[in-house]
PDB file of C-alpha atoms in Angstrom:
ATOM      1  CA  MET A  91      -0.461 -15.189  -3.378  1.00  0.00           C
ATOM      2  CA  SER A  92       2.608 -13.091  -4.105  1.00  0.00           C
ATOM      3  CA  ASP A  93       1.909 -13.563  -7.842  1.00  0.00           C
ATOM      4  CA  ILE A  94      -0.799 -10.916  -7.562  1.00  0.00           C
ATOM      5  CA  LEU A  95       1.571  -8.499  -5.938  1.00  0.00           C
ATOM      6  CA  ASP A  96       4.178  -9.081  -8.599  1.00  0.00           C
ATOM      7  CA  ARG A  97       1.518  -8.376 -11.322  1.00  0.00           C
ATOM      8  CA  LEU A  98       0.339  -5.309  -9.627  1.00  0.00           C
ATOM      9  CA  ALA A  99       3.904  -4.108  -9.103  1.00  0.00           C
ATOM     10  CA  ALA A 100       4.680  -4.600 -12.821  1.00  0.00           C
ATOM     11  CA  THR A 101       1.560  -2.722 -13.774  1.00  0.00           C
ATOM     12  CA  LEU A 102       2.274   0.063 -11.405  1.00  0.00           C
ATOM     13  CA  GLU A 103       5.800   0.312 -12.700  1.00  0.00           C
ATOM     14  CA  ALA A 104       4.504   0.500 -16.220  1.00  0.00           C
ATOM     15  CA  ARG A 105       2.215   3.386 -15.278  1.00  0.00           C
ATOM     16  CA  LYS A 106       5.167   5.548 -14.190  1.00  0.00           C
ATOM     17  CA  THR A 107       6.101   6.307 -17.805  1.00  0.00           C
ATOM     18  CA  ALA A 108       2.477   6.575 -19.020  1.00  0.00           C
ATOM     19  CA  PRO A 109       0.852  10.017 -19.746  1.00  0.00           C
ATOM     20  CA  ALA A 110      -1.045  11.348 -16.748  1.00  0.00           C
ATOM     21  CA  ASP A 111      -4.287  11.331 -18.621  1.00  0.00           C
ATOM     22  CA  SER A 112      -3.982   7.574 -19.491  1.00  0.00           C
ATOM     23  CA  SER A 113      -4.878   6.034 -16.143  1.00  0.00           C
ATOM     24  CA  TYR A 114      -5.708   6.833 -12.531  1.00  0.00           C
ATOM     25  CA  VAL A 115      -2.382   5.655 -11.302  1.00  0.00           C
ATOM     26  CA  ALA A 116      -0.421   7.667 -13.922  1.00  0.00           C
ATOM     27  CA  LYS A 117      -2.456  10.613 -12.753  1.00  0.00           C
ATOM     28  CA  LEU A 118      -1.487   9.979  -9.153  1.00  0.00           C
ATOM     29  CA  TYR A 119       2.189   9.681  -9.991  1.00  0.00           C
ATOM     30  CA  ALA A 120       2.033  12.988 -11.960  1.00  0.00           C
ATOM     31  CA  ARG A 121       0.570  14.639  -8.927  1.00  0.00           C
ATOM     32  CA  GLY A 122       3.420  13.421  -6.750  1.00  0.00           C
ATOM     33  CA  THR A 123       4.044  12.034  -3.315  1.00  0.00           C
ATOM     34  CA  ASP A 124       1.631  14.337  -1.352  1.00  0.00           C
ATOM     35  CA  ALA A 125      -1.341  13.239  -3.593  1.00  0.00           C
ATOM     36  CA  ILE A 126      -0.389   9.496  -2.913  1.00  0.00           C
ATOM     37  CA  LEU A 127      -0.058  10.107   0.642  1.00  0.00           C
ATOM     38  CA  LYS A 128      -3.393  11.852   0.883  1.00  0.00           C
ATOM     39  CA  LYS A 129      -5.027   8.982  -0.846  1.00  0.00           C
ATOM     40  CA  ILE A 130      -3.408   6.501   1.625  1.00  0.00           C
ATOM     41  CA  GLY A 131      -4.756   8.556   4.512  1.00  0.00           C
ATOM     42  CA  GLU A 132      -8.190   8.563   2.999  1.00  0.00           C
ATOM     43  CA  GLU A 133      -8.129   4.740   2.445  1.00  0.00           C
ATOM     44  CA  ALA A 134      -6.810   4.308   6.059  1.00  0.00           C
ATOM     45  CA  THR A 135      -9.641   6.216   7.386  1.00  0.00           C
ATOM     46  CA  GLU A 136     -12.120   4.306   5.403  1.00  0.00           C
ATOM     47  CA  THR A 137     -10.645   1.073   6.618  1.00  0.00           C
ATOM     48  CA  VAL A 138     -11.099   2.018  10.200  1.00  0.00           C
ATOM     49  CA  MET A 139     -14.828   3.074   9.445  1.00  0.00           C
ATOM     50  CA  ALA A 140     -15.393  -0.213   7.754  1.00  0.00           C
ATOM     51  CA  ALA A 141     -13.993  -2.062  10.761  1.00  0.00           C
ATOM     52  CA  LYS A 142     -16.194  -0.014  13.106  1.00  0.00           C
ATOM     53  CA  ASP A 143     -19.156  -1.215  11.003  1.00  0.00           C
ATOM     54  CA  ASP A 144     -17.995  -4.730  11.548  1.00  0.00           C
ATOM     55  CA  GLN A 145     -18.895  -5.829   8.051  1.00  0.00           C
ATOM     56  CA  ALA A 146     -16.307  -8.197   6.646  1.00  0.00           C
ATOM     57  CA  GLU A 147     -17.043  -7.502   3.072  1.00  0.00           C
ATOM     58  CA  LYS A 148     -16.579  -3.713   3.678  1.00  0.00           C
ATOM     59  CA  ILE A 149     -13.357  -4.367   5.571  1.00  0.00           C
ATOM     60  CA  ILE A 150     -11.866  -6.547   2.857  1.00  0.00           C
ATOM     61  CA  TYR A 151     -12.831  -3.913   0.154  1.00  0.00           C
ATOM     62  CA  GLU A 152     -11.246  -1.003   2.069  1.00  0.00           C
ATOM     63  CA  VAL A 153      -8.102  -2.914   3.012  1.00  0.00           C
ATOM     64  CA  ALA A 154      -7.705  -3.873  -0.702  1.00  0.00           C
ATOM     65  CA  ASP A 155      -8.017  -0.069  -1.514  1.00  0.00           C
ATOM     66  CA  LEU A 156      -5.401   0.750   1.241  1.00  0.00           C
ATOM     67  CA  TRP A 157      -2.963  -1.994   0.091  1.00  0.00           C
ATOM     68  CA  PHE A 158      -3.355  -0.845  -3.615  1.00  0.00           C
ATOM     69  CA  HIS A 159      -2.544   2.796  -2.794  1.00  0.00           C
ATOM     70  CA  THR A 160       0.340   1.696  -0.530  1.00  0.00           C
ATOM     71  CA  LEU A 161       1.741  -0.355  -3.567  1.00  0.00           C
ATOM     72  CA  VAL A 162       1.422   2.893  -5.616  1.00  0.00           C
ATOM     73  CA  LEU A 163       3.537   4.619  -3.022  1.00  0.00           C
ATOM     74  CA  LEU A 164       6.157   1.887  -3.038  1.00  0.00           C
ATOM     75  CA  ALA A 165       6.457   1.978  -6.693  1.00  0.00           C
ATOM     76  CA  HIS A 166       6.594   5.750  -6.784  1.00  0.00           C
ATOM     77  CA  LYS A 167       9.582   5.551  -4.329  1.00  0.00           C
ATOM     78  CA  GLY A 168      11.310   2.822  -6.393  1.00  0.00           C
ATOM     79  CA  LEU A 169      10.470   0.086  -3.952  1.00  0.00           C
ATOM     80  CA  LYS A 170       8.856  -3.377  -4.568  1.00  0.00           C
ATOM     81  CA  PRO A 171       6.307  -5.465  -2.590  1.00  0.00           C
ATOM     82  CA  ALA A 172       9.174  -7.916  -2.057  1.00  0.00           C
ATOM     83  CA  ASP A 173      10.983  -5.337   0.062  1.00  0.00           C
ATOM     84  CA  VAL A 174       8.067  -5.340   2.434  1.00  0.00           C
ATOM     85  CA  LEU A 175       7.702  -9.130   2.298  1.00  0.00           C
ATOM     86  CA  ASN A 176      11.347  -9.486   3.167  1.00  0.00           C
ATOM     87  CA  GLU A 177      10.971  -7.239   6.102  1.00  0.00           C
ATOM     88  CA  LEU A 178       7.905  -9.188   7.364  1.00  0.00           C
ATOM     89  CA  ALA A 179      10.024 -12.387   6.899  1.00  0.00           C
ATOM     90  CA  ARG A 180      12.828 -10.818   8.855  1.00  0.00           C
ATOM     91  CA  ARG A 181      10.379 -10.137  11.736  1.00  0.00           C
ATOM     92  CA  GLU A 182       8.709 -13.523  11.699  1.00  0.00           C
ATOM     93  CA  GLY A 183       9.072 -15.240  14.977  1.00  0.00           C
ATOM     94  CA  LEU A 184      10.380 -12.093  16.623  1.00  0.00           C
ATOM     95  CA  SER A 185       8.353 -10.701  19.571  1.00  0.00           C
ATOM     96  CA  GLY A 186       6.721  -7.418  18.600  1.00  0.00           C
ATOM     97  CA  LEU A 187       8.020  -5.968  21.888  1.00  0.00           C
ATOM     98  CA  THR A 188      11.539  -7.073  21.091  1.00  0.00           C
ATOM     99  CA  GLU A 189      11.262  -5.773  17.477  1.00  0.00           C
ATOM    100  CA  LYS A 190      10.099  -2.476  18.671  1.00  0.00           C
ATOM    101  CA  ALA A 191      12.873  -2.118  21.331  1.00  0.00           C
ATOM    102  CA  ASN A 192      15.477  -2.871  18.604  1.00  0.00           C
ATOM    103  CA  ARG A 193      14.343  -0.121  16.317  1.00  0.00           C
ATOM    104  CA  HIS A 194      16.734   2.654  15.442  1.00  0.00           C
ATOM    105  CA  GLU A 195      14.494   5.644  15.153  1.00  0.00           C
TER     106      GLU A 195
END
């Protein structure tokens, strides 16, 4: 399953040096962090709306869009999907309440 994340990460990394008019992602990178964050917000809202409609196909489609744009953000910030997967692995088996209490915010 992480193969698709690795392939997407490689593609997103390659788009960082591409001309802005060459792809959707290159255009997002050129527009900067705020444009990427706006897109993540839009996709999060669409995910919530799909869940409210209670249609599995729509939920999957919108979550895929949300994850994709989150991957764009990670790449934009020099991070990789493995960084998030490592954090999830660190949390595995840890109570959510305990994890939250241990945060250094």
